[in-house]
Amino acid sequence: MTDPSHPDAPHGVSAAEAEAAVRTLIQWAGDDPDREGLLDTPARVARSYKELFAGYEVEPRQYLARTFEEVGGYDQMVVLKDIRFVSFCEHHMLPVVGVAHVAYLPTDRVVGISKLARVVRGFARRLQIQEKMTAEIANAIHEVLRPHGVGVVIEAEHSCMTLRGVNAPGTTLTTSSLLGLFKDDPRTREEFLSLTRRK
């Protein structure tokens, strides 16, 4: 029985159990997990998964807790573009690689721009579907900062489409979540979309 309090078992699964699962997958794929080139692969995969799925260890909303009120009267849109991320499709556990564009219209406070990137990464480093991730990012910013509006656009390539299945390399999925004035005011919406539109 795995001790869920053990440091190697943050979710009730030990590193040894994770490595055994990788060995099984290697064997199921048709290779020999005991050959020289694959001997250390299960441990490497377990360690890489710990990093790639680090989003389960954080609450992204906490990144937005510290704000700054001395903004010199600035009340226009704050936009952080081209936040690169890697996520994993929850249906096939294959990489989703893309960029996120995040914006908000502050009320009386702003947040450090690196924190917006950390929010994106926090939600990306989980098993995801892009639509859900887009909404999660927008809702987190809206709930914590209470701005006049939030806009999030994500563009990504899904390996489950480009490496298998329909085999359509080069295709990208674009999703958006618009809240507050970004949804209700056409001028705000158009300004945001024009700033994030690919040239």
PDB file of C-alpha atoms in Angstrom:
ATOM      1  CA  MET A   1       0.000   0.000   0.000  1.00  0.00           C
ATOM      2  CA  THR A   2       1.422   3.374  -0.989  1.00  0.00           C
ATOM      3  CA  ASP A   3       1.775   5.912   1.789  1.00  0.00           C
ATOM      4  CA  PRO A   4       0.185   9.116   0.380  1.00  0.00           C
ATOM      5  CA  SER A   5       2.221  11.178   2.855  1.00  0.00           C
ATOM      6  CA  HIS A   6       5.507   9.960   1.335  1.00  0.00           C
ATOM      7  CA  PRO A   7       7.315  12.769  -0.575  1.00  0.00           C
ATOM      8  CA  ASP A   8       7.446  10.563  -3.687  1.00  0.00           C
ATOM      9  CA  ALA A   9       3.683  10.072  -3.543  1.00  0.00           C
ATOM     10  CA  PRO A  10       2.074  13.538  -3.706  1.00  0.00           C
ATOM     11  CA  HIS A  11      -1.114  12.090  -5.200  1.00  0.00           C
ATOM     12  CA  GLY A  12      -1.099   8.687  -3.544  1.00  0.00           C
ATOM     13  CA  VAL A  13       1.157   7.149  -6.215  1.00  0.00           C
ATOM     14  CA  SER A  14       4.834   6.500  -5.544  1.00  0.00           C
ATOM     15  CA  ALA A  15       7.655   7.168  -8.006  1.00  0.00           C
ATOM     16  CA  ALA A  16       8.222   3.411  -8.191  1.00  0.00           C
ATOM     17  CA  GLU A  17       4.593   2.834  -9.202  1.00  0.00           C
ATOM     18  CA  ALA A  18       4.806   5.562 -11.848  1.00  0.00           C
ATOM     19  CA  GLU A  19       7.999   4.047 -13.240  1.00  0.00           C
ATOM     20  CA  ALA A  20       6.402   0.603 -13.350  1.00  0.00           C
ATOM     21  CA  ALA A  21       3.533   2.049 -15.389  1.00  0.00           C
ATOM     22  CA  VAL A  22       6.003   3.517 -17.885  1.00  0.00           C
ATOM     23  CA  ARG A  23       7.758   0.142 -18.166  1.00  0.00           C
ATOM     24  CA  THR A  24       4.385  -1.449 -18.954  1.00  0.00           C
ATOM     25  CA  LEU A  25       3.696   1.122 -21.689  1.00  0.00           C
ATOM     26  CA  ILE A  26       7.133   0.570 -23.231  1.00  0.00           C
ATOM     27  CA  GLN A  27       6.492  -3.162 -23.317  1.00  0.00           C
ATOM     28  CA  TRP A  28       2.953  -2.676 -24.674  1.00  0.00           C
ATOM     29  CA  ALA A  29       4.377  -0.476 -27.454  1.00  0.00           C
ATOM     30  CA  GLY A  30       6.561  -3.393 -28.507  1.00  0.00           C
ATOM     31  CA  ASP A  31       9.985  -2.640 -27.020  1.00  0.00           C
ATOM     32  CA  ASP A  32      12.048  -4.151 -24.235  1.00  0.00           C
ATOM     33  CA  PRO A  33      12.180  -1.936 -21.117  1.00  0.00           C
ATOM     34  CA  ASP A  34      15.289  -3.832 -20.001  1.00  0.00           C
ATOM     35  CA  ARG A  35      17.443  -2.960 -22.998  1.00  0.00           C
ATOM     36  CA  GLU A  36      20.291  -0.540 -22.356  1.00  0.00           C
ATOM     37  CA  GLY A  37      18.772   2.525 -24.013  1.00  0.00           C
ATOM     38  CA  LEU A  38      15.522   2.194 -22.071  1.00  0.00           C
ATOM     39  CA  LEU A  39      16.758   1.150 -18.638  1.00  0.00           C
ATOM     40  CA  ASP A  40      16.569   4.665 -17.164  1.00  0.00           C
ATOM     41  CA  THR A  41      13.612   5.827 -19.269  1.00  0.00           C
ATOM     42  CA  PRO A  42      10.882   5.063 -16.696  1.00  0.00           C
ATOM     43  CA  ALA A  43      12.644   7.194 -14.058  1.00  0.00           C
ATOM     44  CA  ARG A  44      13.247   9.997 -16.588  1.00  0.00           C
ATOM     45  CA  VAL A  45       9.602   9.970 -17.658  1.00  0.00           C
ATOM     46  CA  ALA A  46       8.403  10.086 -14.047  1.00  0.00           C
ATOM     47  CA  ARG A  47      10.662  13.068 -13.329  1.00  0.00           C
ATOM     48  CA  SER A  48       9.602  14.873 -16.493  1.00  0.00           C
ATOM     49  CA  TYR A  49       5.918  14.318 -15.701  1.00  0.00           C
ATOM     50  CA  LYS A  50       6.461  15.882 -12.290  1.00  0.00           C
ATOM     51  CA  GLU A  51       7.705  19.015 -14.077  1.00  0.00           C
ATOM     52  CA  LEU A  52       5.263  18.980 -16.990  1.00  0.00           C
ATOM     53  CA  PHE A  53       2.270  18.597 -14.675  1.00  0.00           C
ATOM     54  CA  ALA A  54       3.476  20.992 -11.979  1.00  0.00           C
ATOM     55  CA  GLY A  55       0.226  22.912 -12.379  1.00  0.00           C
ATOM     56  CA  TYR A  56      -1.453  20.465 -10.021  1.00  0.00           C
ATOM     57  CA  GLU A  57       0.865  21.649  -7.244  1.00  0.00           C
ATOM     58  CA  VAL A  58      -0.134  25.334  -7.464  1.00  0.00           C
ATOM     59  CA  GLU A  59      -3.230  27.492  -7.210  1.00  0.00           C
ATOM     60  CA  PRO A  60      -2.791  29.970 -10.105  1.00  0.00           C
ATOM     61  CA  ARG A  61      -5.056  32.538  -8.471  1.00  0.00           C
ATOM     62  CA  GLN A  62      -2.457  33.036  -5.735  1.00  0.00           C
ATOM     63  CA  TYR A  63      -0.105  34.601  -8.290  1.00  0.00           C
ATOM     64  CA  LEU A  64      -2.571  37.487  -8.569  1.00  0.00           C
ATOM     65  CA  ALA A  65      -2.796  38.177  -4.833  1.00  0.00           C
ATOM     66  CA  ARG A  66      -0.169  40.932  -4.751  1.00  0.00           C
ATOM     67  CA  THR A  67      -1.247  44.043  -6.622  1.00  0.00           C
ATOM     68  CA  PHE A  68      -0.082  47.632  -7.025  1.00  0.00           C
ATOM     69  CA  GLU A  69      -2.347  50.633  -6.528  1.00  0.00           C
ATOM     70  CA  GLU A  70       0.134  53.370  -7.498  1.00  0.00           C
ATOM     71  CA  VAL A  71      -0.627  53.391 -11.201  1.00  0.00           C
ATOM     72  CA  GLY A  72      -0.472  57.143 -11.858  1.00  0.00           C
ATOM     73  CA  GLY A  73      -4.064  57.235 -13.005  1.00  0.00           C
ATOM     74  CA  TYR A  74      -3.535  54.571 -15.687  1.00  0.00           C
ATOM     75  CA  ASP A  75      -6.899  53.096 -16.598  1.00  0.00           C
ATOM     76  CA  GLN A  76      -6.344  51.698 -20.079  1.00  0.00           C
ATOM     77  CA  MET A  77      -5.973  48.147 -21.282  1.00  0.00           C
ATOM     78  CA  VAL A  78      -3.077  46.005 -20.045  1.00  0.00           C
ATOM     79  CA  VAL A  79      -2.105  43.399 -22.646  1.00  0.00           C
ATOM     80  CA  LEU A  80       0.520  40.657 -22.384  1.00  0.00           C
ATOM     81  CA  LYS A  81       0.985  38.934 -25.745  1.00  0.00           C
ATOM     82  CA  ASP A  82       2.632  35.751 -26.953  1.00  0.00           C
ATOM     83  CA  ILE A  83       2.895  33.921 -23.633  1.00  0.00           C
ATOM     84  CA  ARG A  84       4.337  30.621 -24.828  1.00  0.00           C
ATOM     85  CA  PHE A  85       3.087  27.479 -23.114  1.00  0.00           C
ATOM     86  CA  VAL A  86       3.092  23.702 -23.362  1.00  0.00           C
ATOM     87  CA  SER A  87       0.113  21.759 -22.122  1.00  0.00           C
ATOM     88  CA  PHE A  88      -1.136  18.210 -22.625  1.00  0.00           C
ATOM     89  CA  CYS A  89      -4.394  17.118 -24.208  1.00  0.00           C
ATOM     90  CA  GLU A  90      -6.445  15.270 -21.618  1.00  0.00           C
ATOM     91  CA  HIS A  91      -7.851  12.926 -24.261  1.00  0.00           C
ATOM     92  CA  HIS A  92      -4.563  11.579 -25.653  1.00  0.00           C
ATOM     93  CA  MET A  93      -1.907  12.988 -23.284  1.00  0.00           C
ATOM     94  CA  LEU A  94      -0.066  14.502 -26.252  1.00  0.00           C
ATOM     95  CA  PRO A  95       1.494  17.996 -26.260  1.00  0.00           C
ATOM     96  CA  VAL A  96      -0.463  21.151 -26.970  1.00  0.00           C
ATOM     97  CA  VAL A  97       1.968  23.938 -27.874  1.00  0.00           C
ATOM     98  CA  GLY A  98       0.892  27.516 -28.337  1.00  0.00           C
ATOM     99  CA  VAL A  99       0.696  31.108 -27.192  1.00  0.00           C
ATOM    100  CA  ALA A 100      -1.758  32.955 -24.984  1.00  0.00           C
ATOM    101  CA  HIS A 101      -2.675  36.631 -25.192  1.00  0.00           C
ATOM    102  CA  VAL A 102      -4.050  38.005 -21.928  1.00  0.00           C
ATOM    103  CA  ALA A 103      -5.532  41.427 -21.235  1.00  0.00           C
ATOM    104  CA  TYR A 104      -7.520  43.191 -18.571  1.00  0.00           C
ATOM    105  CA  LEU A 105      -8.951  46.658 -18.021  1.00  0.00           C
ATOM    106  CA  PRO A 106      -7.888  47.632 -14.473  1.00  0.00           C
ATOM    107  CA  THR A 107     -10.094  49.370 -11.969  1.00  0.00           C
ATOM    108  CA  ASP A 108      -7.731  50.809  -9.329  1.00  0.00           C
ATOM    109  CA  ARG A 109      -4.893  48.274  -9.236  1.00  0.00           C
ATOM    110  CA  VAL A 110      -2.616  46.265 -11.479  1.00  0.00           C
ATOM    111  CA  VAL A 111      -0.630  43.073 -11.097  1.00  0.00           C
ATOM    112  CA  GLY A 112       2.979  42.387 -12.041  1.00  0.00           C
ATOM    113  CA  ILE A 113       3.068  41.226 -15.660  1.00  0.00           C
ATOM    114  CA  SER A 114       5.099  38.102 -14.855  1.00  0.00           C
ATOM    115  CA  LYS A 115       2.176  36.965 -12.723  1.00  0.00           C
ATOM    116  CA  LEU A 116      -0.079  36.850 -15.778  1.00  0.00           C
ATOM    117  CA  ALA A 117       2.389  34.494 -17.454  1.00  0.00           C
ATOM    118  CA  ARG A 118       2.502  32.374 -14.297  1.00  0.00           C
ATOM    119  CA  VAL A 119      -1.286  32.082 -14.295  1.00  0.00           C
ATOM    120  CA  VAL A 120      -1.181  30.810 -17.871  1.00  0.00           C
ATOM    121  CA  ARG A 121       1.549  28.320 -17.013  1.00  0.00           C
ATOM    122  CA  GLY A 122      -0.242  27.195 -13.848  1.00  0.00           C
ATOM    123  CA  PHE A 123      -3.330  26.170 -15.794  1.00  0.00           C
ATOM    124  CA  ALA A 124      -1.359  24.883 -18.807  1.00  0.00           C
ATOM    125  CA  ARG A 125       0.737  22.442 -16.772  1.00  0.00           C
ATOM    126  CA  ARG A 126      -2.228  20.136 -16.290  1.00  0.00           C
ATOM    127  CA  LEU A 127      -4.159  17.726 -18.474  1.00  0.00           C
ATOM    128  CA  GLN A 128      -6.356  20.128 -20.398  1.00  0.00           C
ATOM    129  CA  ILE A 129      -8.661  20.938 -23.232  1.00  0.00           C
ATOM    130  CA  GLN A 130      -7.939  24.347 -24.723  1.00  0.00           C
ATOM    131  CA  GLU A 131     -11.462  25.661 -24.299  1.00  0.00           C
ATOM    132  CA  LYS A 132     -11.448  24.968 -20.572  1.00  0.00           C
ATOM    133  CA  MET A 133      -7.966  26.407 -20.092  1.00  0.00           C
ATOM    134  CA  THR A 134      -8.983  29.639 -21.845  1.00  0.00           C
ATOM    135  CA  ALA A 135     -11.987  30.072 -19.552  1.00  0.00           C
ATOM    136  CA  GLU A 136      -9.984  29.171 -16.421  1.00  0.00           C
ATOM    137  CA  ILE A 137      -7.383  31.868 -17.099  1.00  0.00           C
ATOM    138  CA  ALA A 138      -9.999  34.540 -17.787  1.00  0.00           C
ATOM    139  CA  ASN A 139     -12.130  33.616 -14.778  1.00  0.00           C
ATOM    140  CA  ALA A 140      -9.149  33.601 -12.411  1.00  0.00           C
ATOM    141  CA  ILE A 141      -8.086  37.116 -13.438  1.00  0.00           C
ATOM    142  CA  HIS A 142     -11.666  38.360 -13.278  1.00  0.00           C
ATOM    143  CA  GLU A 143     -12.353  36.871  -9.852  1.00  0.00           C
ATOM    144  CA  VAL A 144      -9.163  38.070  -8.162  1.00  0.00           C
ATOM    145  CA  LEU A 145      -8.456  41.463  -9.757  1.00  0.00           C
ATOM    146  CA  ARG A 146     -12.089  42.521 -10.267  1.00  0.00           C
ATOM    147  CA  PRO A 147     -11.214  44.547 -13.389  1.00  0.00           C
ATOM    148  CA  HIS A 148     -13.670  46.193 -15.768  1.00  0.00           C
ATOM    149  CA  GLY A 149     -13.051  43.347 -18.174  1.00  0.00           C
ATOM    150  CA  VAL A 150     -10.794  40.480 -19.198  1.00  0.00           C
ATOM    151  CA  GLY A 151      -9.812  39.088 -22.572  1.00  0.00           C
ATOM    152  CA  VAL A 152      -7.934  35.861 -23.275  1.00  0.00           C
ATOM    153  CA  VAL A 153      -7.075  34.436 -26.693  1.00  0.00           C
ATOM    154  CA  ILE A 154      -5.151  31.186 -27.100  1.00  0.00           C
ATOM    155  CA  GLU A 155      -3.706  29.822 -30.327  1.00  0.00           C
ATOM    156  CA  ALA A 156      -2.226  26.335 -30.197  1.00  0.00           C
ATOM    157  CA  GLU A 157      -1.220  23.304 -32.218  1.00  0.00           C
ATOM    158  CA  HIS A 158      -2.510  19.981 -30.932  1.00  0.00           C
ATOM    159  CA  SER A 159      -0.276  16.962 -31.422  1.00  0.00           C
ATOM    160  CA  CYS A 160      -3.327  14.690 -31.241  1.00  0.00           C
ATOM    161  CA  MET A 161      -4.321  16.209 -34.600  1.00  0.00           C
ATOM    162  CA  THR A 162      -0.902  16.713 -36.165  1.00  0.00           C
ATOM    163  CA  LEU A 163       0.837  13.437 -35.200  1.00  0.00           C
ATOM    164  CA  ARG A 164      -2.058  10.977 -35.294  1.00  0.00           C
ATOM    165  CA  GLY A 165      -5.716  10.722 -36.227  1.00  0.00           C
ATOM    166  CA  VAL A 166      -6.437  13.213 -38.992  1.00  0.00           C
ATOM    167  CA  ASN A 167      -2.680  13.912 -39.431  1.00  0.00           C
ATOM    168  CA  ALA A 168      -3.092  17.601 -40.219  1.00  0.00           C
ATOM    169  CA  PRO A 169       0.244  19.310 -39.431  1.00  0.00           C
ATOM    170  CA  GLY A 170       0.270  23.086 -39.228  1.00  0.00           C
ATOM    171  CA  THR A 171      -3.330  23.441 -38.054  1.00  0.00           C
ATOM    172  CA  THR A 172      -4.016  25.618 -35.018  1.00  0.00           C
ATOM    173  CA  LEU A 173      -6.998  26.007 -32.745  1.00  0.00           C
ATOM    174  CA  THR A 174      -7.980  29.495 -31.593  1.00  0.00           C
ATOM    175  CA  THR A 175     -10.169  30.025 -28.527  1.00  0.00           C
ATOM    176  CA  SER A 176     -11.212  33.157 -26.682  1.00  0.00           C
ATOM    177  CA  SER A 177     -12.860  34.175 -23.449  1.00  0.00           C
ATOM    178  CA  LEU A 178     -14.186  37.727 -23.087  1.00  0.00           C
ATOM    179  CA  LEU A 179     -15.612  39.034 -19.818  1.00  0.00           C
ATOM    180  CA  GLY A 180     -17.008  42.396 -18.723  1.00  0.00           C
ATOM    181  CA  LEU A 181     -16.329  45.267 -21.128  1.00  0.00           C
ATOM    182  CA  PHE A 182     -14.344  42.976 -23.417  1.00  0.00           C
ATOM    183  CA  LYS A 183     -17.612  41.178 -24.099  1.00  0.00           C
ATOM    184  CA  ASP A 184     -20.125  43.999 -23.772  1.00  0.00           C
ATOM    185  CA  ASP A 185     -18.351  46.961 -25.389  1.00  0.00           C
ATOM    186  CA  PRO A 186     -17.612  46.543 -29.131  1.00  0.00           C
ATOM    187  CA  ARG A 187     -14.810  49.158 -29.096  1.00  0.00           C
ATOM    188  CA  THR A 188     -12.976  47.484 -26.204  1.00  0.00           C
ATOM    189  CA  ARG A 189     -13.405  44.088 -27.821  1.00  0.00           C
ATOM    190  CA  GLU A 190     -12.102  45.288 -31.176  1.00  0.00           C
ATOM    191  CA  GLU A 191      -9.124  47.060 -29.589  1.00  0.00           C
ATOM    192  CA  PHE A 192      -8.123  43.869 -27.800  1.00  0.00           C
ATOM    193  CA  LEU A 193      -8.568  41.642 -30.838  1.00  0.00           C
ATOM    194  CA  SER A 194      -6.653  44.069 -33.063  1.00  0.00           C
ATOM    195  CA  LEU A 195      -3.752  44.178 -30.601  1.00  0.00           C
ATOM    196  CA  THR A 196      -3.539  40.382 -30.482  1.00  0.00           C
ATOM    197  CA  ARG A 197      -4.204  39.708 -34.170  1.00  0.00           C
ATOM    198  CA  ARG A 198      -1.329  38.056 -36.011  1.00  0.00           C
ATOM    199  CA  LYS A 199       0.359  40.334 -38.543  1.00  0.00           C
TER     200      LYS A 199
END
